[in-house]
Amino acid sequence: DAGVIQSPRHEVTEMGQEVTLRCKPISGHNSLFWYRQTMMRGLELLIYFNNNVPIDDSGMPEDRFSAKMPNASFSTLKIQPSEPRDSAVYFCASSARGSGANVLTFGAGSRLTVL
Amino acid sequence: EDQVTQSPEALRLQEGESSSLNCSYTVSGLRGLFWYRQDPGKGPEFLFTLYSAGEEKEKERLKATLTKKESFLHITAPKPEDSATYLCAVPPFGNEKLTFGTGTRLTIIP
């Protein structure tokens, strides 16, 4: 298995631009999580899905952030418009409910820099 | 509010020098405490899950233990390749997500 695949690995953009991060979870995993990591705040959960349905989006900072999961093999996290304070590493993770629940497998992350 | 606190923030050890990392938690109805390892430029990688006080798990030079208020990650005779950030996490009650501590950055000096 190729693991959780994220793209792009690095993104540099200017304030006000739209950013789209992509994630392909492990096949057969039915929970998907988006986390953000910064030096100041560590790993913070933004949103998670079960069976493609958003369950908890209480960590989404504001309306500029949105996430979708149109099918079991693909999810996007979009920031529009982006701001410098959004600079962070964004991780996608997946897990299989009912089998080692909460054992998340993380992708390599997308490092976002907003100038 | 569920909280996870890790200490120390950073730890430098000589190769072979054993030590312990601490994870203190406050959560309603613990449903597992998780340890992850994160290497620079990579995502966290699962190490252990502990479910009840007194439980211990081992993997190579690492041993994780759990009490009712905290967990320890003991590292015995570490090697430079053990250098990483170690994260602990707990699931809030009734939830599948994980709340992470800010981690301990461990450096093993050859």
mmCIF file of C-alpha atoms in Angstrom:
data_model
loop_
_atom_site.group_PDB
_atom_site.id
_atom_site.type_symbol
_atom_site.label_atom_id
_atom_site.label_comp_id
_atom_site.label_asym_id
_atom_site.label_seq_id
_atom_site.Cartn_x
_atom_site.Cartn_y
_atom_site.Cartn_z
ATOM 1 C CA ASP A 1 0.000 0.000 0.000
ATOM 2 C CA ALA A 2 1.296 3.464 -0.894
ATOM 3 C CA GLY A 3 -0.031 4.953 2.332
ATOM 4 C CA VAL A 4 -1.822 8.281 2.591
ATOM 5 C CA ILE A 5 -0.881 10.456 -0.359
ATOM 6 C CA GLN A 6 -0.922 14.240 -0.138
ATOM 7 C CA SER A 7 -0.282 16.880 -2.750
ATOM 8 C CA PRO A 8 1.314 19.272 -3.208
ATOM 9 C CA ARG A 9 4.203 18.659 -0.799
ATOM 10 C CA HIS A 10 5.135 22.325 -0.859
ATOM 11 C CA GLU A 11 3.094 25.369 -1.820
ATOM 12 C CA VAL A 12 4.171 28.987 -1.783
ATOM 13 C CA THR A 13 1.505 31.522 -2.583
ATOM 14 C CA GLU A 14 0.649 35.152 -2.052
ATOM 15 C CA MET A 15 -1.896 36.491 0.366
ATOM 16 C CA GLY A 16 -5.377 36.470 -1.103
ATOM 17 C CA GLN A 17 -4.826 33.530 -3.419
ATOM 18 C CA GLU A 18 -6.830 30.322 -3.290
ATOM 19 C CA VAL A 19 -5.044 27.201 -2.056
ATOM 20 C CA THR A 20 -6.243 23.638 -2.563
ATOM 21 C CA LEU A 21 -4.627 20.720 -0.757
ATOM 22 C CA ARG A 22 -5.400 17.170 -1.791
ATOM 23 C CA CYS A 23 -5.447 13.819 -0.030
ATOM 24 C CA LYS A 24 -5.881 10.205 -1.053
ATOM 25 C CA PRO A 25 -6.514 7.994 2.003
ATOM 26 C CA ILE A 26 -5.525 4.353 2.359
ATOM 27 C CA SER A 27 -7.897 2.096 0.475
ATOM 28 C CA GLY A 28 -10.459 0.592 2.841
ATOM 29 C CA HIS A 29 -10.054 3.262 5.499
ATOM 30 C CA ASN A 30 -13.361 4.983 6.146
ATOM 31 C CA SER A 31 -12.302 7.860 8.425
ATOM 32 C CA LEU A 32 -10.291 10.809 7.168
ATOM 33 C CA PHE A 33 -8.785 13.627 9.207
ATOM 34 C CA TRP A 34 -7.237 16.996 8.327
ATOM 35 C CA TYR A 35 -4.718 18.366 10.850
ATOM 36 C CA ARG A 36 -2.631 21.528 10.846
ATOM 37 C CA GLN A 37 0.783 21.713 12.556
ATOM 38 C CA THR A 38 2.607 24.850 13.651
ATOM 39 C CA MET A 39 5.451 25.420 16.074
ATOM 40 C CA MET A 40 3.237 27.496 18.344
ATOM 41 C CA ARG A 41 0.131 25.297 18.491
ATOM 42 C CA GLY A 42 1.341 21.832 17.553
ATOM 43 C CA LEU A 43 -1.071 19.464 15.793
ATOM 44 C CA GLU A 44 -4.637 20.741 15.626
ATOM 45 C CA LEU A 45 -7.561 18.864 14.141
ATOM 46 C CA LEU A 46 -9.413 20.886 11.539
ATOM 47 C CA ILE A 47 -12.097 18.457 10.396
ATOM 48 C CA TYR A 48 -12.798 14.759 10.072
ATOM 49 C CA PHE A 49 -15.053 12.593 7.929
ATOM 50 C CA ASN A 50 -16.627 9.181 8.430
ATOM 51 C CA ASN A 51 -17.746 7.404 5.263
ATOM 52 C CA ASN A 52 -17.287 10.665 3.325
ATOM 53 C CA VAL A 53 -19.580 12.606 5.694
ATOM 54 C CA PRO A 54 -18.147 15.511 7.744
ATOM 55 C CA ILE A 55 -18.559 14.667 11.428
ATOM 56 C CA ASP A 56 -16.695 17.382 13.307
ATOM 57 C CA ASP A 57 -15.553 20.641 11.736
ATOM 58 C CA SER A 58 -15.224 22.581 14.983
ATOM 59 C CA GLY A 59 -11.515 23.045 14.366
ATOM 60 C CA MET A 60 -11.921 24.839 11.054
ATOM 61 C CA PRO A 61 -10.584 28.318 11.807
ATOM 62 C CA GLU A 62 -13.115 30.356 9.860
ATOM 63 C CA ASP A 63 -15.183 30.497 6.725
ATOM 64 C CA ARG A 64 -12.097 30.857 4.586
ATOM 65 C CA PHE A 65 -11.468 27.142 5.147
ATOM 66 C CA SER A 66 -13.570 24.434 3.548
ATOM 67 C CA ALA A 67 -13.138 20.689 3.111
ATOM 68 C CA LYS A 68 -14.845 18.144 0.908
ATOM 69 C CA MET A 69 -14.768 14.416 0.461
ATOM 70 C CA PRO A 70 -16.645 13.589 -2.743
ATOM 71 C CA ASN A 71 -15.757 9.885 -2.568
ATOM 72 C CA ALA A 72 -13.905 7.378 -0.417
ATOM 73 C CA SER A 73 -10.598 7.904 -2.183
ATOM 74 C CA PHE A 74 -10.264 11.670 -2.328
ATOM 75 C CA SER A 75 -10.514 14.749 -0.122
ATOM 76 C CA THR A 76 -9.638 18.404 -0.517
ATOM 77 C CA LEU A 77 -8.947 21.219 1.909
ATOM 78 C CA LYS A 78 -9.395 24.667 0.412
ATOM 79 C CA ILE A 79 -8.351 28.041 1.780
ATOM 80 C CA GLN A 80 -9.838 31.081 0.078
ATOM 81 C CA PRO A 81 -8.548 33.732 0.455
ATOM 82 C CA SER A 82 -5.263 32.668 2.043
ATOM 83 C CA GLU A 83 -3.510 34.766 4.703
ATOM 84 C CA PRO A 84 0.067 34.659 6.068
ATOM 85 C CA ARG A 85 -1.199 33.204 9.362
ATOM 86 C CA ASP A 86 -2.347 30.123 7.435
ATOM 87 C CA SER A 87 1.287 29.175 6.869
ATOM 88 C CA ALA A 88 1.714 25.713 8.398
ATOM 89 C CA VAL A 89 2.106 22.056 7.544
ATOM 90 C CA TYR A 90 -1.229 20.441 6.761
ATOM 91 C CA PHE A 91 -1.542 16.709 7.356
ATOM 92 C CA CYS A 92 -4.141 14.303 6.143
ATOM 93 C CA ALA A 93 -4.638 11.024 8.032
ATOM 94 C CA SER A 94 -6.927 8.049 7.648
ATOM 95 C CA SER A 95 -8.073 5.183 9.842
ATOM 96 C CA ALA A 96 -10.276 2.129 9.718
ATOM 97 C CA ARG A 97 -13.178 2.243 12.145
ATOM 98 C CA GLY A 98 -13.677 -0.864 14.245
ATOM 99 C CA SER A 99 -10.119 -2.041 13.756
ATOM 100 C CA GLY A 100 -7.595 -0.229 15.908
ATOM 101 C CA ALA A 101 -9.815 2.816 15.930
ATOM 102 C CA ASN A 102 -7.877 6.034 16.437
ATOM 103 C CA VAL A 103 -4.730 4.494 14.986
ATOM 104 C CA LEU A 104 -4.249 7.162 12.400
ATOM 105 C CA THR A 105 -1.949 6.773 9.422
ATOM 106 C CA PHE A 106 -0.615 10.155 8.376
ATOM 107 C CA GLY A 107 0.514 11.415 5.018
ATOM 108 C CA ALA A 108 3.793 13.251 4.568
ATOM 109 C CA GLY A 109 2.085 16.628 4.789
ATOM 110 C CA SER A 110 1.715 19.729 2.636
ATOM 111 C CA ARG A 111 3.880 22.648 3.704
ATOM 112 C CA LEU A 112 2.057 25.907 2.943
ATOM 113 C CA THR A 113 3.746 29.286 2.934
ATOM 114 C CA VAL A 114 1.593 32.354 2.390
ATOM 115 C CA LEU A 115 3.578 35.510 1.663
ATOM 116 C CA GLU B 1 -11.763 20.434 28.611
ATOM 117 C CA ASP B 2 -9.588 17.507 27.581
ATOM 118 C CA GLN B 3 -5.902 18.337 27.780
ATOM 119 C CA VAL B 4 -2.621 16.652 26.989
ATOM 120 C CA THR B 5 0.652 18.100 28.310
ATOM 121 C CA GLN B 6 4.075 16.757 27.400
ATOM 122 C CA SER B 7 7.399 17.386 29.102
ATOM 123 C CA PRO B 8 10.121 18.236 28.580
ATOM 124 C CA GLU B 9 9.733 20.223 25.348
ATOM 125 C CA ALA B 10 13.201 19.138 24.270
ATOM 126 C CA LEU B 11 15.699 16.589 25.540
ATOM 127 C CA ARG B 12 19.286 15.995 24.499
ATOM 128 C CA LEU B 13 20.931 12.726 25.524
ATOM 129 C CA GLN B 14 24.227 11.079 24.855
ATOM 130 C CA GLU B 15 24.040 7.814 22.983
ATOM 131 C CA GLY B 16 23.364 5.081 25.539
ATOM 132 C CA GLU B 17 21.971 7.487 28.157
ATOM 133 C CA SER B 18 18.521 6.263 29.215
ATOM 134 C CA SER B 19 15.688 8.642 30.120
ATOM 135 C CA SER B 20 11.905 9.106 30.130
ATOM 136 C CA LEU B 21 9.411 11.391 28.440
ATOM 137 C CA ASN B 22 6.203 12.393 30.201
ATOM 138 C CA CYS B 23 2.637 12.813 28.969
ATOM 139 C CA SER B 24 0.024 14.079 31.434
ATOM 140 C CA TYR B 25 -3.619 13.986 30.472
ATOM 141 C CA THR B 26 -7.014 15.058 31.708
ATOM 142 C CA VAL B 27 -9.848 13.451 29.803
ATOM 143 C CA SER B 28 -13.308 12.196 30.659
ATOM 144 C CA GLY B 29 -13.308 8.434 30.335
ATOM 145 C CA LEU B 30 -9.945 7.495 28.867
ATOM 146 C CA ARG B 31 -10.352 5.323 25.788
ATOM 147 C CA GLY B 32 -6.712 4.883 25.057
ATOM 148 C CA LEU B 33 -3.508 6.863 25.107
ATOM 149 C CA PHE B 34 -1.501 6.905 21.897
ATOM 150 C CA TRP B 35 2.184 7.491 21.256
ATOM 151 C CA TYR B 36 3.484 8.623 17.870
ATOM 152 C CA ARG B 37 6.933 9.360 16.528
ATOM 153 C CA GLN B 38 7.517 12.182 14.031
ATOM 154 C CA ASP B 39 10.688 12.581 12.004
ATOM 155 C CA PRO B 40 11.534 15.958 10.393
ATOM 156 C CA GLY B 41 9.601 16.519 7.195
ATOM 157 C CA LYS B 42 7.312 13.537 7.770
ATOM 158 C CA GLY B 43 3.948 12.793 9.275
ATOM 159 C CA PRO B 44 3.562 11.215 12.713
ATOM 160 C CA GLU B 45 3.975 7.442 12.819
ATOM 161 C CA PHE B 46 2.040 5.265 15.250
ATOM 162 C CA LEU B 47 4.018 3.542 18.027
ATOM 163 C CA PHE B 48 1.730 2.313 20.837
ATOM 164 C CA THR B 49 -1.740 2.371 22.309
ATOM 165 C CA LEU B 50 -2.281 1.919 26.062
ATOM 166 C CA TYR B 51 -5.761 1.389 27.447
ATOM 167 C CA SER B 52 -5.587 0.845 31.196
ATOM 168 C CA ALA B 53 -3.468 1.861 34.179
ATOM 169 C CA GLY B 54 -0.581 -0.515 34.688
ATOM 170 C CA GLU B 55 -0.384 -1.510 31.042
ATOM 171 C CA GLU B 56 3.046 -1.537 29.390
ATOM 172 C CA LYS B 57 4.152 -1.956 25.787
ATOM 173 C CA GLU B 58 7.609 -2.274 24.307
ATOM 174 C CA LYS B 59 9.202 -1.789 20.930
ATOM 175 C CA GLU B 60 12.956 -2.092 20.568
ATOM 176 C CA ARG B 61 14.458 0.498 22.953
ATOM 177 C CA LEU B 62 11.111 2.094 23.782
ATOM 178 C CA LYS B 63 8.713 1.156 26.565
ATOM 179 C CA ALA B 64 5.452 2.962 27.233
ATOM 180 C CA THR B 65 3.662 2.820 30.577
ATOM 181 C CA LEU B 66 0.344 4.232 31.772
ATOM 182 C CA THR B 67 -1.075 5.436 35.095
ATOM 183 C CA LYS B 68 -4.424 7.071 35.774
ATOM 184 C CA LYS B 69 -2.982 10.536 35.161
ATOM 185 C CA GLU B 70 0.052 10.162 32.958
ATOM 186 C CA SER B 71 2.070 8.050 30.599
ATOM 187 C CA PHE B 72 5.802 7.648 30.318
ATOM 188 C CA LEU B 73 7.858 6.747 27.296
ATOM 189 C CA HIS B 74 11.067 5.197 28.565
ATOM 190 C CA ILE B 75 13.976 5.020 26.200
ATOM 191 C CA THR B 76 16.776 2.621 27.104
ATOM 192 C CA ALA B 77 20.297 2.961 25.719
ATOM 193 C CA PRO B 78 19.145 5.213 22.862
ATOM 194 C CA LYS B 79 20.866 5.454 19.511
ATOM 195 C CA PRO B 80 21.097 8.475 17.187
ATOM 196 C CA GLU B 81 18.338 7.003 15.007
ATOM 197 C CA ASP B 82 15.939 7.403 17.945
ATOM 198 C CA SER B 83 16.159 11.171 17.481
ATOM 199 C CA ALA B 84 12.673 12.447 16.640
ATOM 200 C CA THR B 85 9.715 14.274 18.124
ATOM 201 C CA TYR B 86 7.529 12.013 20.247
ATOM 202 C CA LEU B 87 3.850 12.897 20.473
ATOM 203 C CA CYS B 88 1.157 11.543 22.752
ATOM 204 C CA ALA B 89 -2.552 11.819 22.059
ATOM 205 C CA VAL B 90 -5.935 10.921 23.536
ATOM 206 C CA PRO B 91 -9.396 10.633 21.989
ATOM 207 C CA PRO B 92 -11.943 12.959 23.622
ATOM 208 C CA PHE B 93 -14.922 11.144 25.082
ATOM 209 C CA GLY B 94 -17.348 9.886 22.493
ATOM 210 C CA ASN B 95 -15.112 10.900 19.648
ATOM 211 C CA GLU B 96 -12.872 9.285 17.089
ATOM 212 C CA LYS B 97 -10.480 12.176 16.677
ATOM 213 C CA LEU B 98 -7.206 12.495 18.585
ATOM 214 C CA THR B 99 -6.074 15.474 20.669
ATOM 215 C CA PHE B 100 -2.279 15.711 20.534
ATOM 216 C CA GLY B 101 0.242 17.120 22.949
ATOM 217 C CA THR B 102 2.876 19.508 21.615
ATOM 218 C CA GLY B 103 5.546 16.799 21.714
ATOM 219 C CA THR B 104 9.036 16.222 23.077
ATOM 220 C CA ARG B 105 11.880 16.789 20.649
ATOM 221 C CA LEU B 106 14.474 14.118 21.448
ATOM 222 C CA THR B 107 18.057 14.413 20.213
ATOM 223 C CA ILE B 108 20.557 11.588 20.721
ATOM 224 C CA ILE B 109 24.149 12.701 20.399
ATOM 225 C CA PRO B 110 26.650 10.108 19.105
#
